[in-house]
Amino acid sequence: MSRSIHRRTFLTGAAALAGTIALPATAARAAAAPRISTAFTLPEERAYPEGIALDARTGDAYVGSYTTGAVYRAARGSRAAEVFLPSGTDGRTTANGLKADPAGRLWVIDSTAGVDVYDLRTRALLARFTVPVGGPSFVNDLALGPDGTAYLTDSSRPVVYRVTPADLGRARGGSATLDAAYDLSPVAPSEGLLLNGIVVDPSGRYLLAVGMTGGGLYRVGTVTGSVRQVTLDGGDLKNGDGLELAHGTLWAAHNATNTLSRWRLSPDGTSARLERRFTDTALQIPTTLARTHGRLLVVRSQFDKGGPMGSGVPEEPFTVAWVDGI
């Protein structure tokens, strides 16, 4: 799919800028405002970061550039990231969803093609998984299950792809086709799903994926393939981008509205209650987040300043933020 189509995909979210969702009144008065500060800066001009991954073994953070395909690494405690994989590495033109796994591998999505898997120590490309042929595709985000299985969303197709450890072993040193394991078309609203962020329950029983346009959250049973819409109490997930899940709490980045939200999940993942919503232009179009040591690392994409969501000039250097208190 062409880059112009990619830009229209993000503009779907940008259209909601005029309708920023308000804080629940009681919670807004009772809670102190979260604090935003710069965690680290990114190298290179016009990086427009999109995804983030944390290496639990080292504490290092990896951030991908949507516009060039470069991947940056911020060593634990560092205030400035460095180039880890240069732009254009292995022919990649964009790097959006990222995840680091316990085996020392970095998964890097190229929305135009699929996902590349790297050795974090040697930076060698271990395997590549490409999108099945058949119409437009926009691979967007991924999550890793407790058994090492990767799940990936497609914003143009109502499917979630799956890469098992066995699939990775067979593709090592070469390439394979992504398996469209889960079909969400039965629950798709009339305007489509526009799937984006995704997380996996710690037990691996189910995954949750957000639909950007309608603001719905969708639960997929990883074994049965059963699909249902999660009941949301107190709000919705419109413009929902990256997700984070820990101890029954779900955090979401709402890109076009400069918003973060926090939800309490039911034990079976069939319902979620809004606990907090926070909006601040200092989030600079947040595309994703990662939680570590009780704080959120939030990617500030600035997509609305000369990126895929609008014209203008970005503030440089691009940064990843700490957000405390949500």
mmCIF file of C-alpha atoms in Angstrom:
data_model
loop_
_atom_site.group_PDB
_atom_site.id
_atom_site.type_symbol
_atom_site.label_atom_id
_atom_site.label_comp_id
_atom_site.label_asym_id
_atom_site.label_seq_id
_atom_site.Cartn_x
_atom_site.Cartn_y
_atom_site.Cartn_z
ATOM 1 C CA MET A 1 0.000 0.000 0.000
ATOM 2 C CA SER A 2 1.270 3.455 -0.887
ATOM 3 C CA ARG A 3 2.401 6.010 1.677
ATOM 4 C CA SER A 4 -0.507 8.252 0.655
ATOM 5 C CA ILE A 5 -2.917 5.552 1.805
ATOM 6 C CA HIS A 6 -0.988 5.305 5.072
ATOM 7 C CA ARG A 7 -1.477 9.043 5.592
ATOM 8 C CA ARG A 8 -5.236 8.707 5.066
ATOM 9 C CA THR A 9 -5.293 5.943 7.662
ATOM 10 C CA PHE A 10 -3.826 8.280 10.278
ATOM 11 C CA LEU A 11 -6.083 11.134 9.163
ATOM 12 C CA THR A 12 -9.042 9.008 10.241
ATOM 13 C CA GLY A 13 -7.841 9.577 13.783
ATOM 14 C CA ALA A 14 -6.874 13.204 13.181
ATOM 15 C CA ALA A 15 -10.446 14.058 12.231
ATOM 16 C CA ALA A 16 -11.400 13.608 15.870
ATOM 17 C CA LEU A 17 -9.188 16.474 17.074
ATOM 18 C CA ALA A 18 -12.207 18.737 17.235
ATOM 19 C CA GLY A 19 -13.977 16.410 19.659
ATOM 20 C CA THR A 20 -11.513 15.853 22.494
ATOM 21 C CA ILE A 21 -13.045 13.642 25.171
ATOM 22 C CA ALA A 22 -13.502 15.296 28.537
ATOM 23 C CA LEU A 23 -12.298 13.961 31.870
ATOM 24 C CA PRO A 24 -14.961 12.363 34.082
ATOM 25 C CA ALA A 25 -15.910 15.321 36.299
ATOM 26 C CA THR A 26 -15.504 13.683 39.699
ATOM 27 C CA ALA A 27 -12.180 12.047 38.877
ATOM 28 C CA ALA A 28 -10.854 15.239 37.299
ATOM 29 C CA ARG A 29 -11.495 17.236 40.475
ATOM 30 C CA ALA A 30 -10.260 14.579 42.895
ATOM 31 C CA ALA A 31 -7.012 13.484 41.279
ATOM 32 C CA ALA A 32 -3.848 15.499 40.887
ATOM 33 C CA ALA A 33 -2.747 16.025 37.304
ATOM 34 C CA PRO A 34 -0.215 13.502 36.027
ATOM 35 C CA ARG A 35 3.309 14.823 35.539
ATOM 36 C CA ILE A 36 4.994 14.843 32.119
ATOM 37 C CA SER A 37 8.764 15.069 31.702
ATOM 38 C CA THR A 38 11.305 14.095 29.059
ATOM 39 C CA ALA A 39 12.736 10.602 29.479
ATOM 40 C CA PHE A 40 15.189 10.745 26.562
ATOM 41 C CA THR A 41 15.748 12.428 23.226
ATOM 42 C CA LEU A 42 15.949 10.757 19.817
ATOM 43 C CA PRO A 43 18.651 11.334 17.201
ATOM 44 C CA GLU A 44 18.048 12.401 13.596
ATOM 45 C CA GLU A 45 15.728 15.019 12.180
ATOM 46 C CA ARG A 46 12.119 14.213 11.297
ATOM 47 C CA ALA A 47 12.245 10.852 13.063
ATOM 48 C CA TYR A 48 8.497 10.796 13.864
ATOM 49 C CA PRO A 49 8.678 7.896 16.349
ATOM 50 C CA GLU A 50 5.817 5.425 16.599
ATOM 51 C CA GLY A 51 6.568 2.236 18.560
ATOM 52 C CA ILE A 52 8.507 1.354 21.698
ATOM 53 C CA ALA A 53 9.929 -1.845 23.187
ATOM 54 C CA LEU A 54 11.547 -2.497 26.559
ATOM 55 C CA ASP A 55 14.216 -5.155 27.006
ATOM 56 C CA ALA A 56 13.379 -6.599 30.426
ATOM 57 C CA ARG A 57 16.861 -8.132 30.684
ATOM 58 C CA THR A 58 18.747 -4.829 30.420
ATOM 59 C CA GLY A 59 16.222 -2.033 30.904
ATOM 60 C CA ASP A 60 17.107 -0.609 27.482
ATOM 61 C CA ALA A 61 14.339 0.988 25.392
ATOM 62 C CA TYR A 62 13.989 0.709 21.606
ATOM 63 C CA VAL A 63 11.994 3.182 19.510
ATOM 64 C CA GLY A 64 11.109 2.948 15.817
ATOM 65 C CA SER A 65 10.861 5.739 13.246
ATOM 66 C CA TYR A 66 7.648 5.693 11.240
ATOM 67 C CA THR A 67 9.147 7.787 8.440
ATOM 68 C CA THR A 68 12.544 6.127 7.895
ATOM 69 C CA GLY A 69 12.475 2.613 9.344
ATOM 70 C CA ALA A 70 15.342 3.381 11.733
ATOM 71 C CA VAL A 71 15.376 1.900 15.228
ATOM 72 C CA TYR A 72 16.908 3.817 18.151
ATOM 73 C CA ARG A 73 18.179 2.461 21.466
ATOM 74 C CA ALA A 74 18.181 4.350 24.754
ATOM 75 C CA ALA A 75 20.368 2.502 27.245
ATOM 76 C CA ARG A 76 18.920 2.231 30.725
ATOM 77 C CA GLY A 77 19.250 5.589 32.481
ATOM 78 C CA SER A 78 20.417 7.382 29.331
ATOM 79 C CA ARG A 79 18.973 10.783 28.453
ATOM 80 C CA ALA A 80 19.720 10.377 24.727
ATOM 81 C CA ALA A 81 19.051 7.466 22.378
ATOM 82 C CA GLU A 82 21.419 6.385 19.626
ATOM 83 C CA VAL A 83 20.866 4.731 16.259
ATOM 84 C CA PHE A 84 20.599 0.965 16.675
ATOM 85 C CA LEU A 85 19.417 0.022 13.164
ATOM 86 C CA PRO A 86 19.905 2.768 10.535
ATOM 87 C CA SER A 87 17.125 3.915 8.246
ATOM 88 C CA GLY A 88 16.595 1.570 5.317
ATOM 89 C CA THR A 89 18.072 -1.447 7.144
ATOM 90 C CA ASP A 90 17.098 -4.619 5.262
ATOM 91 C CA GLY A 91 14.975 -2.501 2.926
ATOM 92 C CA ARG A 92 12.614 -1.378 5.676
ATOM 93 C CA THR A 93 10.970 1.993 5.038
ATOM 94 C CA THR A 94 9.053 2.318 8.297
ATOM 95 C CA ALA A 95 9.240 0.933 11.827
ATOM 96 C CA ASN A 96 6.070 1.132 13.858
ATOM 97 C CA GLY A 97 5.220 -1.683 16.297
ATOM 98 C CA LEU A 98 8.201 -2.996 18.326
ATOM 99 C CA LYS A 99 8.626 -5.630 21.024
ATOM 100 C CA ALA A 100 11.654 -7.242 22.713
ATOM 101 C CA ASP A 101 11.282 -10.835 23.872
ATOM 102 C CA PRO A 102 12.966 -12.692 26.769
ATOM 103 C CA ALA A 103 15.177 -14.601 24.326
ATOM 104 C CA GLY A 104 16.992 -11.420 23.271
ATOM 105 C CA ARG A 105 15.154 -10.769 20.023
ATOM 106 C CA LEU A 106 13.660 -7.531 18.743
ATOM 107 C CA TRP A 107 10.491 -7.658 16.637
ATOM 108 C CA VAL A 108 10.155 -4.679 14.266
ATOM 109 C CA ILE A 109 7.026 -4.128 12.182
ATOM 110 C CA ASP A 110 7.246 -2.590 8.733
ATOM 111 C CA SER A 111 3.633 -1.593 8.087
ATOM 112 C CA THR A 112 4.160 -1.963 4.344
ATOM 113 C CA ALA A 113 5.487 -5.512 4.487
ATOM 114 C CA GLY A 114 5.227 -7.453 7.759
ATOM 115 C CA VAL A 115 7.618 -7.968 10.656
ATOM 116 C CA ASP A 116 11.390 -8.476 10.971
ATOM 117 C CA VAL A 117 12.998 -10.314 13.897
ATOM 118 C CA TYR A 118 16.513 -9.310 15.023
ATOM 119 C CA ASP A 119 19.131 -10.626 17.408
ATOM 120 C CA LEU A 120 19.598 -7.826 19.949
ATOM 121 C CA ARG A 121 23.216 -8.744 20.577
ATOM 122 C CA THR A 122 24.465 -9.037 16.989
ATOM 123 C CA ARG A 123 21.782 -6.905 15.251
ATOM 124 C CA ALA A 124 21.474 -9.702 12.676
ATOM 125 C CA LEU A 125 18.161 -10.282 10.905
ATOM 126 C CA LEU A 126 16.954 -13.698 12.056
ATOM 127 C CA ALA A 127 13.687 -14.009 10.135
ATOM 128 C CA ARG A 128 11.111 -12.043 8.189
ATOM 129 C CA PHE A 129 7.361 -12.616 8.058
ATOM 130 C CA THR A 130 5.426 -11.020 5.196
ATOM 131 C CA VAL A 131 1.752 -10.191 4.769
ATOM 132 C CA PRO A 132 -0.387 -12.652 2.792
ATOM 133 C CA VAL A 133 -1.278 -11.396 -0.670
ATOM 134 C CA GLY A 134 -4.777 -10.112 -1.283
ATOM 135 C CA GLY A 135 -5.579 -6.424 -1.055
ATOM 136 C CA PRO A 136 -4.413 -3.483 1.044
ATOM 137 C CA SER A 137 -2.601 -4.114 4.305
ATOM 138 C CA PHE A 138 -1.197 -2.004 7.135
ATOM 139 C CA VAL A 139 0.495 -4.111 9.804
ATOM 140 C CA ASN A 140 0.390 -1.920 12.872
ATOM 141 C CA ASP A 141 1.202 -3.283 16.326
ATOM 142 C CA LEU A 142 2.158 -6.494 18.084
ATOM 143 C CA ALA A 143 2.141 -8.189 21.458
ATOM 144 C CA LEU A 144 3.991 -11.232 22.789
ATOM 145 C CA GLY A 145 2.278 -14.015 24.698
ATOM 146 C CA PRO A 146 3.833 -15.840 27.672
ATOM 147 C CA ASP A 147 4.784 -18.775 25.420
ATOM 148 C CA GLY A 148 6.625 -16.505 22.964
ATOM 149 C CA THR A 149 3.837 -16.322 20.378
ATOM 150 C CA ALA A 150 3.567 -12.961 18.617
ATOM 151 C CA TYR A 151 0.200 -11.440 17.697
ATOM 152 C CA LEU A 152 -0.013 -8.599 15.159
ATOM 153 C CA THR A 153 -2.853 -6.300 14.119
ATOM 154 C CA ASP A 154 -3.640 -5.099 10.606
ATOM 155 C CA SER A 155 -5.347 -1.720 10.293
ATOM 156 C CA SER A 156 -6.592 -2.445 6.778
ATOM 157 C CA ARG A 157 -7.792 -5.996 7.322
ATOM 158 C CA PRO A 158 -10.001 -7.203 10.226
ATOM 159 C CA VAL A 159 -7.503 -9.882 11.221
ATOM 160 C CA VAL A 160 -4.875 -10.628 13.834
ATOM 161 C CA TYR A 161 -1.785 -12.466 12.614
ATOM 162 C CA ARG A 162 0.042 -15.062 14.692
ATOM 163 C CA VAL A 163 3.682 -16.172 14.744
ATOM 164 C CA THR A 164 4.365 -19.112 17.057
ATOM 165 C CA PRO A 165 7.822 -20.119 18.330
ATOM 166 C CA ALA A 166 7.642 -23.060 15.926
ATOM 167 C CA ASP A 167 6.904 -20.688 13.026
ATOM 168 C CA LEU A 168 9.917 -18.601 14.015
ATOM 169 C CA GLY A 169 12.130 -21.669 14.160
ATOM 170 C CA ARG A 170 11.086 -22.780 10.686
ATOM 171 C CA ALA A 171 11.631 -19.297 9.210
ATOM 172 C CA ARG A 172 15.020 -18.728 10.836
ATOM 173 C CA GLY A 173 17.536 -17.508 8.282
ATOM 174 C CA GLY A 174 14.809 -16.803 5.732
ATOM 175 C CA SER A 175 11.218 -15.673 5.418
ATOM 176 C CA ALA A 176 7.669 -16.957 5.771
ATOM 177 C CA THR A 177 4.113 -15.679 5.397
ATOM 178 C CA LEU A 178 2.140 -14.339 8.342
ATOM 179 C CA ASP A 179 -0.730 -16.527 9.499
ATOM 180 C CA ALA A 180 -4.045 -14.624 9.648
ATOM 181 C CA ALA A 181 -5.142 -16.728 12.592
ATOM 182 C CA TYR A 182 -8.062 -14.668 13.903
ATOM 183 C CA ASP A 183 -10.880 -13.086 11.882
ATOM 184 C CA LEU A 184 -12.622 -10.149 13.574
ATOM 185 C CA SER A 185 -14.964 -9.303 10.691
ATOM 186 C CA PRO A 186 -18.037 -10.724 12.514
ATOM 187 C CA VAL A 187 -17.767 -7.953 15.132
ATOM 188 C CA ALA A 188 -16.633 -5.150 12.814
ATOM 189 C CA PRO A 189 -18.848 -2.016 12.915
ATOM 190 C CA SER A 190 -20.067 -0.413 9.710
ATOM 191 C CA GLU A 191 -17.142 2.051 9.635
ATOM 192 C CA GLY A 192 -14.636 -0.782 9.943
ATOM 193 C CA LEU A 193 -12.302 -1.766 12.758
ATOM 194 C CA LEU A 194 -9.029 0.008 11.966
ATOM 195 C CA LEU A 195 -7.271 -2.297 14.441
ATOM 196 C CA ASN A 196 -4.291 -0.805 16.205
ATOM 197 C CA GLY A 197 -2.906 -1.529 19.686
ATOM 198 C CA ILE A 198 -2.888 -5.050 21.074
ATOM 199 C CA VAL A 199 -2.034 -6.765 24.375
ATOM 200 C CA VAL A 200 -2.103 -10.353 25.634
ATOM 201 C CA ASP A 201 -3.498 -11.542 28.952
ATOM 202 C CA PRO A 202 -0.607 -12.727 31.187
ATOM 203 C CA SER A 203 -2.063 -16.248 31.152
ATOM 204 C CA GLY A 204 -2.128 -16.242 27.349
ATOM 205 C CA ARG A 205 -5.842 -17.132 27.297
ATOM 206 C CA TYR A 206 -6.970 -14.098 25.332
ATOM 207 C CA LEU A 207 -5.780 -10.961 23.609
ATOM 208 C CA LEU A 208 -7.303 -7.496 23.448
ATOM 209 C CA ALA A 209 -7.146 -5.246 20.380
ATOM 210 C CA VAL A 210 -8.460 -1.702 19.985
ATOM 211 C CA GLY A 211 -10.460 -0.357 17.051
ATOM 212 C CA MET A 212 -9.395 3.250 16.398
ATOM 213 C CA THR A 213 -12.413 4.566 14.513
ATOM 214 C CA GLY A 214 -15.295 3.192 16.571
ATOM 215 C CA GLY A 215 -13.439 3.177 19.877
ATOM 216 C CA GLY A 216 -14.227 -0.446 20.643
ATOM 217 C CA LEU A 217 -12.077 -3.017 22.420
ATOM 218 C CA TYR A 218 -12.147 -6.599 21.165
ATOM 219 C CA ARG A 219 -11.385 -9.814 23.054
ATOM 220 C CA VAL A 220 -10.060 -12.816 21.115
ATOM 221 C CA GLY A 221 -9.663 -16.237 22.684
ATOM 222 C CA THR A 222 -6.223 -17.445 21.645
ATOM 223 C CA VAL A 223 -7.178 -21.138 21.715
ATOM 224 C CA THR A 224 -10.817 -21.093 20.616
ATOM 225 C CA GLY A 225 -10.606 -18.083 18.307
ATOM 226 C CA SER A 226 -13.818 -16.734 19.833
ATOM 227 C CA VAL A 227 -14.266 -12.990 19.277
ATOM 228 C CA ARG A 228 -16.411 -10.545 21.240
ATOM 229 C CA GLN A 229 -16.552 -6.836 21.919
ATOM 230 C CA VAL A 230 -15.525 -5.838 25.428
ATOM 231 C CA THR A 231 -18.150 -3.900 27.388
ATOM 232 C CA LEU A 232 -16.695 -0.468 28.206
ATOM 233 C CA ASP A 233 -18.077 1.420 31.192
ATOM 234 C CA GLY A 234 -17.495 5.182 31.408
ATOM 235 C CA GLY A 235 -16.088 5.975 27.979
ATOM 236 C CA ASP A 236 -14.632 4.577 24.787
ATOM 237 C CA LEU A 237 -11.276 4.068 23.085
ATOM 238 C CA LYS A 238 -11.685 6.283 20.026
ATOM 239 C CA ASN A 239 -8.318 7.185 18.507
ATOM 240 C CA GLY A 240 -6.893 4.333 20.586
ATOM 241 C CA ASP A 241 -3.337 3.508 19.569
ATOM 242 C CA GLY A 242 -0.830 1.670 21.780
ATOM 243 C CA LEU A 243 -2.018 -0.389 24.767
ATOM 244 C CA GLU A 244 -0.326 -1.629 27.942
ATOM 245 C CA LEU A 245 -1.682 -4.260 30.343
ATOM 246 C CA ALA A 246 -0.466 -5.060 33.858
ATOM 247 C CA HIS A 247 -2.170 -6.564 36.908
ATOM 248 C CA GLY A 248 -5.673 -6.141 35.512
ATOM 249 C CA THR A 249 -5.140 -2.505 34.500
ATOM 250 C CA LEU A 250 -5.190 -1.419 30.869
ATOM 251 C CA TRP A 251 -3.596 1.836 29.713
ATOM 252 C CA ALA A 252 -4.254 3.332 26.270
ATOM 253 C CA ALA A 253 -2.727 6.129 24.200
ATOM 254 C CA HIS A 254 -5.321 8.090 22.187
ATOM 255 C CA ASN A 255 -3.204 9.700 19.509
ATOM 256 C CA ALA A 256 -5.252 12.467 17.852
ATOM 257 C CA THR A 257 -6.708 13.776 21.109
ATOM 258 C CA ASN A 258 -3.440 13.874 23.108
ATOM 259 C CA THR A 259 -5.006 11.626 25.706
ATOM 260 C CA LEU A 260 -4.039 8.732 27.981
ATOM 261 C CA SER A 261 -6.653 6.570 29.673
ATOM 262 C CA ARG A 262 -6.601 3.902 32.382
ATOM 263 C CA TRP A 263 -9.123 1.079 32.667
ATOM 264 C CA ARG A 264 -9.854 -1.680 35.178
ATOM 265 C CA LEU A 265 -10.450 -5.012 33.450
ATOM 266 C CA SER A 266 -12.772 -7.708 34.713
ATOM 267 C CA PRO A 267 -10.968 -10.983 35.558
ATOM 268 C CA ASP A 268 -12.138 -12.608 32.319
ATOM 269 C CA GLY A 269 -11.437 -9.581 30.125
ATOM 270 C CA THR A 270 -15.028 -9.196 28.964
ATOM 271 C CA SER A 271 -15.583 -5.739 30.479
ATOM 272 C CA ALA A 272 -13.529 -2.700 31.432
ATOM 273 C CA ARG A 273 -14.296 0.345 33.588
ATOM 274 C CA LEU A 274 -12.703 3.743 32.950
ATOM 275 C CA GLU A 275 -10.708 4.916 35.989
ATOM 276 C CA ARG A 276 -8.860 7.935 34.623
ATOM 277 C CA ARG A 277 -8.530 9.969 31.442
ATOM 278 C CA PHE A 278 -5.877 12.629 31.016
ATOM 279 C CA THR A 279 -5.498 15.066 28.112
ATOM 280 C CA ASP A 280 -2.545 17.400 27.558
ATOM 281 C CA THR A 281 -1.045 18.845 24.362
ATOM 282 C CA ALA A 282 2.405 18.161 25.864
ATOM 283 C CA LEU A 283 1.810 14.494 24.939
ATOM 284 C CA GLN A 284 2.356 15.575 21.304
ATOM 285 C CA ILE A 285 0.167 12.905 19.647
ATOM 286 C CA PRO A 286 1.053 9.879 21.794
ATOM 287 C CA THR A 287 1.208 6.716 19.724
ATOM 288 C CA THR A 288 2.142 4.108 22.300
ATOM 289 C CA LEU A 289 3.340 3.527 25.830
ATOM 290 C CA ALA A 290 5.199 1.079 28.042
ATOM 291 C CA ARG A 291 5.038 0.757 31.820
ATOM 292 C CA THR A 292 8.154 0.257 33.917
ATOM 293 C CA HIS A 293 8.787 0.805 37.640
ATOM 294 C CA GLY A 294 5.322 2.304 38.118
ATOM 295 C CA ARG A 295 5.729 4.923 35.382
ATOM 296 C CA LEU A 296 4.711 5.205 31.745
ATOM 297 C CA LEU A 297 7.116 5.808 28.891
ATOM 298 C CA VAL A 298 5.072 7.557 26.201
ATOM 299 C CA VAL A 299 6.157 8.030 22.590
ATOM 300 C CA ARG A 300 5.536 11.618 21.429
ATOM 301 C CA SER A 301 5.138 11.203 17.666
ATOM 302 C CA GLN A 302 4.305 14.790 16.595
ATOM 303 C CA PHE A 303 2.523 13.193 13.654
ATOM 304 C CA ASP A 304 0.423 16.364 13.321
ATOM 305 C CA LYS A 305 3.491 18.517 12.627
ATOM 306 C CA GLY A 306 4.648 17.536 9.171
ATOM 307 C CA GLY A 307 4.035 13.830 9.708
ATOM 308 C CA PRO A 308 1.196 11.547 8.548
ATOM 309 C CA MET A 309 -1.492 13.490 10.453
ATOM 310 C CA GLY A 310 -0.919 17.078 9.363
ATOM 311 C CA SER A 311 1.352 19.810 8.073
ATOM 312 C CA GLY A 312 3.704 21.960 10.075
ATOM 313 C CA VAL A 313 7.152 21.890 11.625
ATOM 314 C CA PRO A 314 7.964 19.524 14.514
ATOM 315 C CA GLU A 315 9.834 20.454 17.668
ATOM 316 C CA GLU A 316 13.260 18.842 17.597
ATOM 317 C CA PRO A 317 14.732 16.758 18.948
ATOM 318 C CA PHE A 318 11.893 14.259 19.084
ATOM 319 C CA THR A 319 11.445 12.791 22.551
ATOM 320 C CA VAL A 320 9.940 9.999 24.609
ATOM 321 C CA ALA A 321 8.218 11.187 27.780
ATOM 322 C CA TRP A 322 7.830 9.962 31.321
ATOM 323 C CA VAL A 323 4.264 10.254 32.610
ATOM 324 C CA ASP A 324 3.755 9.802 36.345
ATOM 325 C CA GLY A 325 0.452 9.582 38.141
ATOM 326 C CA ILE A 326 -1.862 7.755 35.766
#
